[in-house]
PDB file of C-alpha atoms in Angstrom:
ATOM      1  CA  MET A   1      55.446 -45.260 -39.651  1.00 45.00           C
ATOM      2  CA  ARG A   2      54.292 -47.480 -42.458  1.00 47.00           C
ATOM      3  CA  PHE A   3      55.439 -50.941 -43.755  1.00 52.00           C
ATOM      4  CA  SER A   4      53.969 -52.356 -46.803  1.00 50.00           C
ATOM      5  CA  GLY A   5      54.942 -55.077 -49.082  1.00 51.00           C
ATOM      6  CA  ASP A   6      53.449 -54.038 -52.450  1.00 54.00           C
ATOM      7  CA  SER A   7      49.568 -53.170 -52.195  1.00 59.00           C
ATOM      8  CA  THR A   8      48.570 -56.318 -50.508  1.00 82.00           C
ATOM      9  CA  TRP A   9      49.635 -55.695 -46.855  1.00 86.00           C
ATOM     10  CA  LEU A  10      50.127 -52.575 -44.649  1.00 88.00           C
ATOM     11  CA  ILE A  11      51.183 -52.359 -41.074  1.00 87.00           C
ATOM     12  CA  ARG A  12      50.798 -48.869 -39.461  1.00 82.00           C
ATOM     13  CA  SER A  13      52.725 -48.171 -36.381  1.00 76.00           C
ATOM     14  CA  GLY A  14      52.451 -45.133 -34.222  1.00 74.00           C
ATOM     15  CA  ASP A  15      51.980 -43.714 -30.849  1.00 72.00           C
ATOM     16  CA  GLY A  16      48.612 -44.057 -28.893  1.00 72.00           C
ATOM     17  CA  GLY A  17      47.293 -43.278 -25.487  1.00 82.00           C
ATOM     18  CA  THR A  18      50.491 -42.025 -23.691  1.00 89.00           C
ATOM     19  CA  PHE A  19      48.957 -38.866 -22.336  1.00 92.00           C
ATOM     20  CA  PRO A  20      46.128 -40.774 -20.714  1.00 94.00           C
ATOM     21  CA  LEU A  21      48.715 -43.180 -19.221  1.00 95.00           C
ATOM     22  CA  PHE A  22      50.713 -40.225 -17.911  1.00 95.00           C
ATOM     23  CA  VAL A  23      47.528 -38.568 -16.360  1.00 95.00           C
ATOM     24  CA  ARG A  24      46.974 -42.129 -14.641  1.00 96.00           C
ATOM     25  CA  GLU A  25      50.448 -42.234 -13.276  1.00 96.00           C
ATOM     26  CA  ALA A  26      50.588 -38.663 -12.413  1.00 96.00           C
ATOM     27  CA  LEU A  27      47.455 -38.507 -10.457  1.00 95.00           C
ATOM     28  CA  GLY A  28      47.381 -42.180  -9.094  1.00 94.00           C
ATOM     29  CA  ILE A  29      44.386 -43.262 -10.916  1.00 95.00           C
ATOM     30  CA  SER A  30      43.366 -46.871 -10.310  1.00 94.00           C
ATOM     31  CA  THR A  31      40.635 -48.789 -12.333  1.00 93.00           C
ATOM     32  CA  PRO A  32      40.858 -52.343 -13.563  1.00 93.00           C
ATOM     33  CA  THR A  33      41.434 -50.924 -17.135  1.00 93.00           C
ATOM     34  CA  ALA A  34      44.123 -48.467 -15.989  1.00 95.00           C
ATOM     35  CA  ASP A  35      45.807 -51.310 -13.713  1.00 96.00           C
ATOM     36  CA  ALA A  36      46.146 -53.688 -16.681  1.00 96.00           C
ATOM     37  CA  ILE A  37      48.649 -51.524 -18.477  1.00 96.00           C
ATOM     38  CA  PRO A  38      52.369 -51.477 -17.258  1.00 97.00           C
ATOM     39  CA  ARG A  39      53.789 -48.167 -15.971  1.00 96.00           C
ATOM     40  CA  LEU A  40      55.441 -45.741 -18.361  1.00 95.00           C
ATOM     41  CA  VAL A  41      59.005 -45.385 -19.058  1.00 91.00           C
ATOM     42  CA  PRO A  42      60.651 -43.133 -18.222  1.00 89.00           C
ATOM     43  CA  PRO A  43      58.796 -43.111 -14.805  1.00 93.00           C
ATOM     44  CA  VAL A  44      56.324 -40.377 -14.266  1.00 94.00           C
ATOM     45  CA  PRO A  45      56.479 -38.262 -11.104  1.00 92.00           C
ATOM     46  CA  ARG A  46      53.502 -38.434  -8.974  1.00 93.00           C
ATOM     47  CA  LEU A  47      51.852 -34.856  -8.758  1.00 92.00           C
ATOM     48  CA  THR A  48      50.674 -34.919  -5.020  1.00 89.00           C
ATOM     49  CA  ASP A  49      49.808 -31.320  -5.150  1.00 90.00           C
ATOM     50  CA  VAL A  50      47.209 -31.613  -7.882  1.00 88.00           C
ATOM     51  CA  LEU A  51      43.490 -32.444  -7.009  1.00 85.00           C
ATOM     52  CA  CYS A  52      42.129 -35.468  -9.010  1.00 84.00           C
ATOM     53  CA  PRO A  53      38.307 -35.066  -9.186  1.00 86.00           C
ATOM     54  CA  PRO A  54      36.277 -38.157  -8.913  1.00 88.00           C
ATOM     55  CA  GLU A  55      34.664 -37.332 -12.227  1.00 89.00           C
ATOM     56  CA  LEU A  56      38.210 -37.775 -13.891  1.00 89.00           C
ATOM     57  CA  VAL A  57      38.599 -41.189 -12.375  1.00 89.00           C
ATOM     58  CA  GLU A  58      35.181 -42.110 -13.312  1.00 89.00           C
ATOM     59  CA  ASP A  59      35.873 -41.005 -16.998  1.00 93.00           C
ATOM     60  CA  TRP A  60      39.382 -42.300 -17.492  1.00 94.00           C
ATOM     61  CA  ASP A  61      38.557 -45.789 -18.993  1.00 94.00           C
ATOM     62  CA  ARG A  62      36.231 -44.052 -21.413  1.00 93.00           C
ATOM     63  CA  TRP A  63      38.966 -41.661 -22.393  1.00 93.00           C
ATOM     64  CA  TRP A  64      41.655 -44.571 -22.704  1.00 93.00           C
ATOM     65  CA  ARG A  65      39.288 -46.600 -24.784  1.00 91.00           C
ATOM     66  CA  GLY A  66      38.653 -43.521 -27.064  1.00 90.00           C
ATOM     67  CA  CYS A  67      42.312 -42.678 -27.454  1.00 89.00           C
ATOM     68  CA  THR A  68      43.249 -46.375 -28.418  1.00 89.00           C
ATOM     69  CA  SER A  69      40.266 -46.947 -30.633  1.00 85.00           C
ATOM     70  CA  ALA A  70      40.013 -43.793 -32.527  1.00 79.00           C
ATOM     71  CA  GLY A  71      43.218 -42.069 -31.912  1.00 74.00           C
ATOM     72  CA  SER A  72      42.042 -39.440 -29.666  1.00 75.00           C
ATOM     73  CA  SER A  73      39.027 -38.840 -27.403  1.00 83.00           C
ATOM     74  CA  ARG A  74      37.483 -35.866 -25.647  1.00 87.00           C
ATOM     75  CA  GLU A  75      39.497 -35.395 -22.327  1.00 90.00           C
ATOM     76  CA  PRO A  76      37.723 -36.220 -18.993  1.00 89.00           C
ATOM     77  CA  VAL A  77      35.804 -33.419 -17.274  1.00 83.00           C
ATOM     78  CA  GLY A  78      37.897 -31.811 -14.507  1.00 85.00           C
ATOM     79  CA  LEU A  79      41.320 -32.655 -16.214  1.00 90.00           C
ATOM     80  CA  PRO A  80      43.633 -29.984 -14.378  1.00 91.00           C
ATOM     81  CA  GLU A  81      45.558 -27.924 -16.981  1.00 90.00           C
ATOM     82  CA  ILE A  82      48.910 -28.426 -15.244  1.00 92.00           C
ATOM     83  CA  LEU A  83      49.042 -32.004 -16.416  1.00 93.00           C
ATOM     84  CA  HIS A  84      49.526 -30.716 -20.030  1.00 91.00           C
ATOM     85  CA  GLU A  85      52.530 -28.644 -18.938  1.00 90.00           C
ATOM     86  CA  ALA A  86      53.910 -31.761 -16.756  1.00 92.00           C
ATOM     87  CA  TYR A  87      53.388 -34.012 -19.752  1.00 90.00           C
ATOM     88  CA  ALA A  88      55.373 -31.772 -21.882  1.00 86.00           C
ATOM     89  CA  GLU A  89      58.226 -31.427 -19.480  1.00 87.00           C
ATOM     90  CA  TRP A  90      58.229 -35.259 -18.880  1.00 87.00           C
ATOM     91  CA  GLY A  91      60.271 -35.365 -21.998  1.00 70.00           C
ATOM     92  CA  ALA A  92      59.471 -39.026 -22.846  1.00 68.00           C
ATOM     93  CA  PHE A  93      59.336 -38.060 -26.650  1.00 65.00           C
ATOM     94  CA  THR A  94      61.884 -34.947 -26.729  1.00 62.00           C
ATOM     95  CA  ALA A  95      64.827 -36.080 -24.708  1.00 63.00           C
ATOM     96  CA  PRO A  96      67.810 -37.119 -26.982  1.00 63.00           C
ATOM     97  CA  ASP A  97      68.186 -40.556 -25.285  1.00 68.00           C
ATOM     98  CA  ASN A  98      64.476 -41.262 -25.701  1.00 65.00           C
ATOM     99  CA  THR A  99      64.453 -40.144 -29.378  1.00 67.00           C
ATOM    100  CA  CYS A 100      67.240 -42.524 -30.095  1.00 74.00           C
ATOM    101  CA  ARG A 101      65.538 -45.354 -28.179  1.00 72.00           C
ATOM    102  CA  ARG A 102      62.553 -44.883 -30.321  1.00 72.00           C
ATOM    103  CA  ASP A 103      64.439 -44.824 -33.520  1.00 76.00           C
ATOM    104  CA  ASP A 104      66.059 -48.131 -32.406  1.00 80.00           C
ATOM    105  CA  VAL A 105      62.508 -49.632 -31.701  1.00 82.00           C
ATOM    106  CA  ARG A 106      61.399 -48.715 -35.155  1.00 82.00           C
ATOM    107  CA  ARG A 107      64.475 -50.295 -36.771  1.00 83.00           C
ATOM    108  CA  GLY A 108      64.098 -53.540 -34.913  1.00 85.00           C
ATOM    109  CA  PHE A 109      60.421 -53.716 -35.439  1.00 88.00           C
ATOM    110  CA  SER A 110      60.896 -53.176 -39.097  1.00 86.00           C
ATOM    111  CA  ASP A 111      63.498 -55.723 -39.352  1.00 88.00           C
ATOM    112  CA  SER A 112      61.098 -58.296 -37.595  1.00 90.00           C
ATOM    113  CA  VAL A 113      58.197 -57.272 -39.769  1.00 90.00           C
ATOM    114  CA  GLN A 114      60.293 -57.927 -42.914  1.00 89.00           C
ATOM    115  CA  GLU A 115      61.476 -61.154 -41.975  1.00 91.00           C
ATOM    116  CA  LEU A 116      58.048 -62.435 -40.987  1.00 93.00           C
ATOM    117  CA  MET A 117      56.611 -61.415 -44.147  1.00 91.00           C
ATOM    118  CA  ALA A 118      59.040 -63.121 -46.163  1.00 92.00           C
ATOM    119  CA  ASP A 119      58.390 -66.331 -44.339  1.00 93.00           C
ATOM    120  CA  LEU A 120      54.685 -66.044 -44.698  1.00 92.00           C
ATOM    121  CA  GLU A 121      54.936 -65.240 -48.327  1.00 92.00           C
ATOM    122  CA  ARG A 122      57.228 -68.411 -48.786  1.00 94.00           C
ATOM    123  CA  GLU A 123      54.666 -70.466 -46.876  1.00 93.00           C
ATOM    124  CA  LEU A 124      51.628 -69.230 -48.538  1.00 91.00           C
ATOM    125  CA  GLY A 125      53.131 -68.900 -52.053  1.00 92.00           C
ATOM    126  CA  HIS A 126      51.659 -65.372 -52.246  1.00 90.00           C
ATOM    127  CA  ARG A 127      51.679 -62.075 -50.626  1.00 88.00           C
ATOM    128  CA  PRO A 128      49.101 -61.886 -47.634  1.00 90.00           C
ATOM    129  CA  ILE A 129      46.362 -59.391 -47.850  1.00 90.00           C
ATOM    130  CA  PHE A 130      45.742 -57.675 -44.426  1.00 92.00           C
ATOM    131  CA  GLU A 131      45.910 -54.336 -42.662  1.00 93.00           C
ATOM    132  CA  LEU A 132      47.114 -53.948 -39.064  1.00 93.00           C
ATOM    133  CA  GLU A 133      47.713 -51.128 -36.930  1.00 91.00           C
ATOM    134  CA  VAL A 134      50.258 -51.325 -34.097  1.00 92.00           C
ATOM    135  CA  LEU A 135      50.096 -48.759 -31.215  1.00 90.00           C
ATOM    136  CA  GLN A 136      53.507 -48.231 -29.633  1.00 89.00           C
ATOM    137  CA  ILE A 137      53.486 -47.196 -25.931  1.00 90.00           C
ATOM    138  CA  PRO A 138      56.590 -46.514 -23.856  1.00 90.00           C
ATOM    139  CA  VAL A 139      55.758 -48.888 -20.843  1.00 94.00           C
ATOM    140  CA  GLU A 140      57.781 -51.398 -18.777  1.00 96.00           C
ATOM    141  CA  GLY A 141      58.479 -54.724 -20.062  1.00 97.00           C
ATOM    142  CA  GLN A 142      57.404 -56.751 -23.063  1.00 97.00           C
ATOM    143  CA  PHE A 143      53.742 -55.839 -23.186  1.00 97.00           C
ATOM    144  CA  TRP A 144      51.156 -56.966 -25.872  1.00 97.00           C
ATOM    145  CA  GLN A 145      47.458 -56.532 -25.998  1.00 95.00           C
ATOM    146  CA  ARG A 146      44.873 -56.967 -28.757  1.00 95.00           C
ATOM    147  CA  LEU A 147      42.516 -54.167 -28.942  1.00 93.00           C
ATOM    148  CA  ARG A 148      40.534 -55.227 -32.023  1.00 93.00           C
ATOM    149  CA  ARG A 149      41.099 -57.856 -34.584  1.00 94.00           C
ATOM    150  CA  ASP A 150      43.310 -55.518 -36.613  1.00 94.00           C
ATOM    151  CA  LYS A 151      44.544 -53.267 -33.888  1.00 93.00           C
ATOM    152  CA  VAL A 152      47.275 -54.148 -31.231  1.00 94.00           C
ATOM    153  CA  LEU A 153      49.094 -52.247 -28.415  1.00 94.00           C
ATOM    154  CA  ALA A 154      52.590 -52.904 -27.819  1.00 94.00           C
ATOM    155  CA  SER A 155      55.465 -51.814 -25.575  1.00 93.00           C
ATOM    156  CA  GLU A 156      58.507 -50.397 -27.159  1.00 91.00           C
ATOM    157  CA  GLU A 157      60.707 -53.028 -25.276  1.00 92.00           C
ATOM    158  CA  LEU A 158      58.565 -55.734 -27.085  1.00 94.00           C
ATOM    159  CA  LEU A 159      58.535 -54.065 -30.527  1.00 91.00           C
ATOM    160  CA  ALA A 160      62.384 -53.699 -30.386  1.00 90.00           C
ATOM    161  CA  SER A 161      62.901 -57.479 -29.310  1.00 92.00           C
ATOM    162  CA  ARG A 162      62.654 -60.584 -31.503  1.00 91.00           C
ATOM    163  CA  ASN A 163      59.940 -61.765 -29.212  1.00 95.00           C
ATOM    164  CA  VAL A 164      57.506 -59.608 -31.005  1.00 94.00           C
ATOM    165  CA  ILE A 165      57.469 -62.174 -33.952  1.00 94.00           C
ATOM    166  CA  ALA A 166      55.269 -64.691 -32.276  1.00 95.00           C
ATOM    167  CA  PRO A 167      52.328 -62.438 -31.181  1.00 96.00           C
ATOM    168  CA  LEU A 168      52.679 -60.584 -34.529  1.00 95.00           C
ATOM    169  CA  GLU A 169      52.488 -63.621 -36.511  1.00 94.00           C
ATOM    170  CA  SER A 170      49.598 -64.904 -34.375  1.00 95.00           C
ATOM    171  CA  VAL A 171      47.473 -61.655 -35.271  1.00 96.00           C
ATOM    172  CA  ILE A 172      48.464 -61.595 -39.087  1.00 94.00           C
ATOM    173  CA  ARG A 173      47.718 -65.278 -39.612  1.00 93.00           C
ATOM    174  CA  ASP A 174      44.244 -64.427 -38.059  1.00 94.00           C
ATOM    175  CA  LEU A 175      43.919 -61.703 -40.279  1.00 94.00           C
ATOM    176  CA  VAL A 176      44.991 -63.425 -43.660  1.00 90.00           C
ATOM    177  CA  ARG A 177      42.418 -66.369 -43.169  1.00 72.00           C
TER     178      ARG A 177
END
């Protein structure tokens, strides 16, 4: 999804890193980076009958950083193939209830963006110039994490809420200075 005023500002919103988070939960991977991100919604069943090679745990942080910075990354060595099947069955993106929820998230976020941009344009006296990428993830609670100056990670719950305006405004003000 893209939100743009005229050609002066652009906010791209898309999914990012959900499969690595699914793997984290299905296999019970715990690292400081993995533990800093809330649990996925809907909950992921733990796959107790799948062997989690130590190399996969050691490589998970690199994989996560690659997925959230570049959009994709080489999967860790030893990733059990069954995880791809389990991810497809999980249904977070295909179940009708979840599809409706994601549409509601996008509408709510779009409304918040338009309101914020109108306020900023009035305050500045011109359209701000910036680009921002928002990675939307289906995790518990109202979660926000700045990945780079022009890229953030946000939970669907936060994006659907008016509470997104404060962190979004903070990042945008930093980008337009």
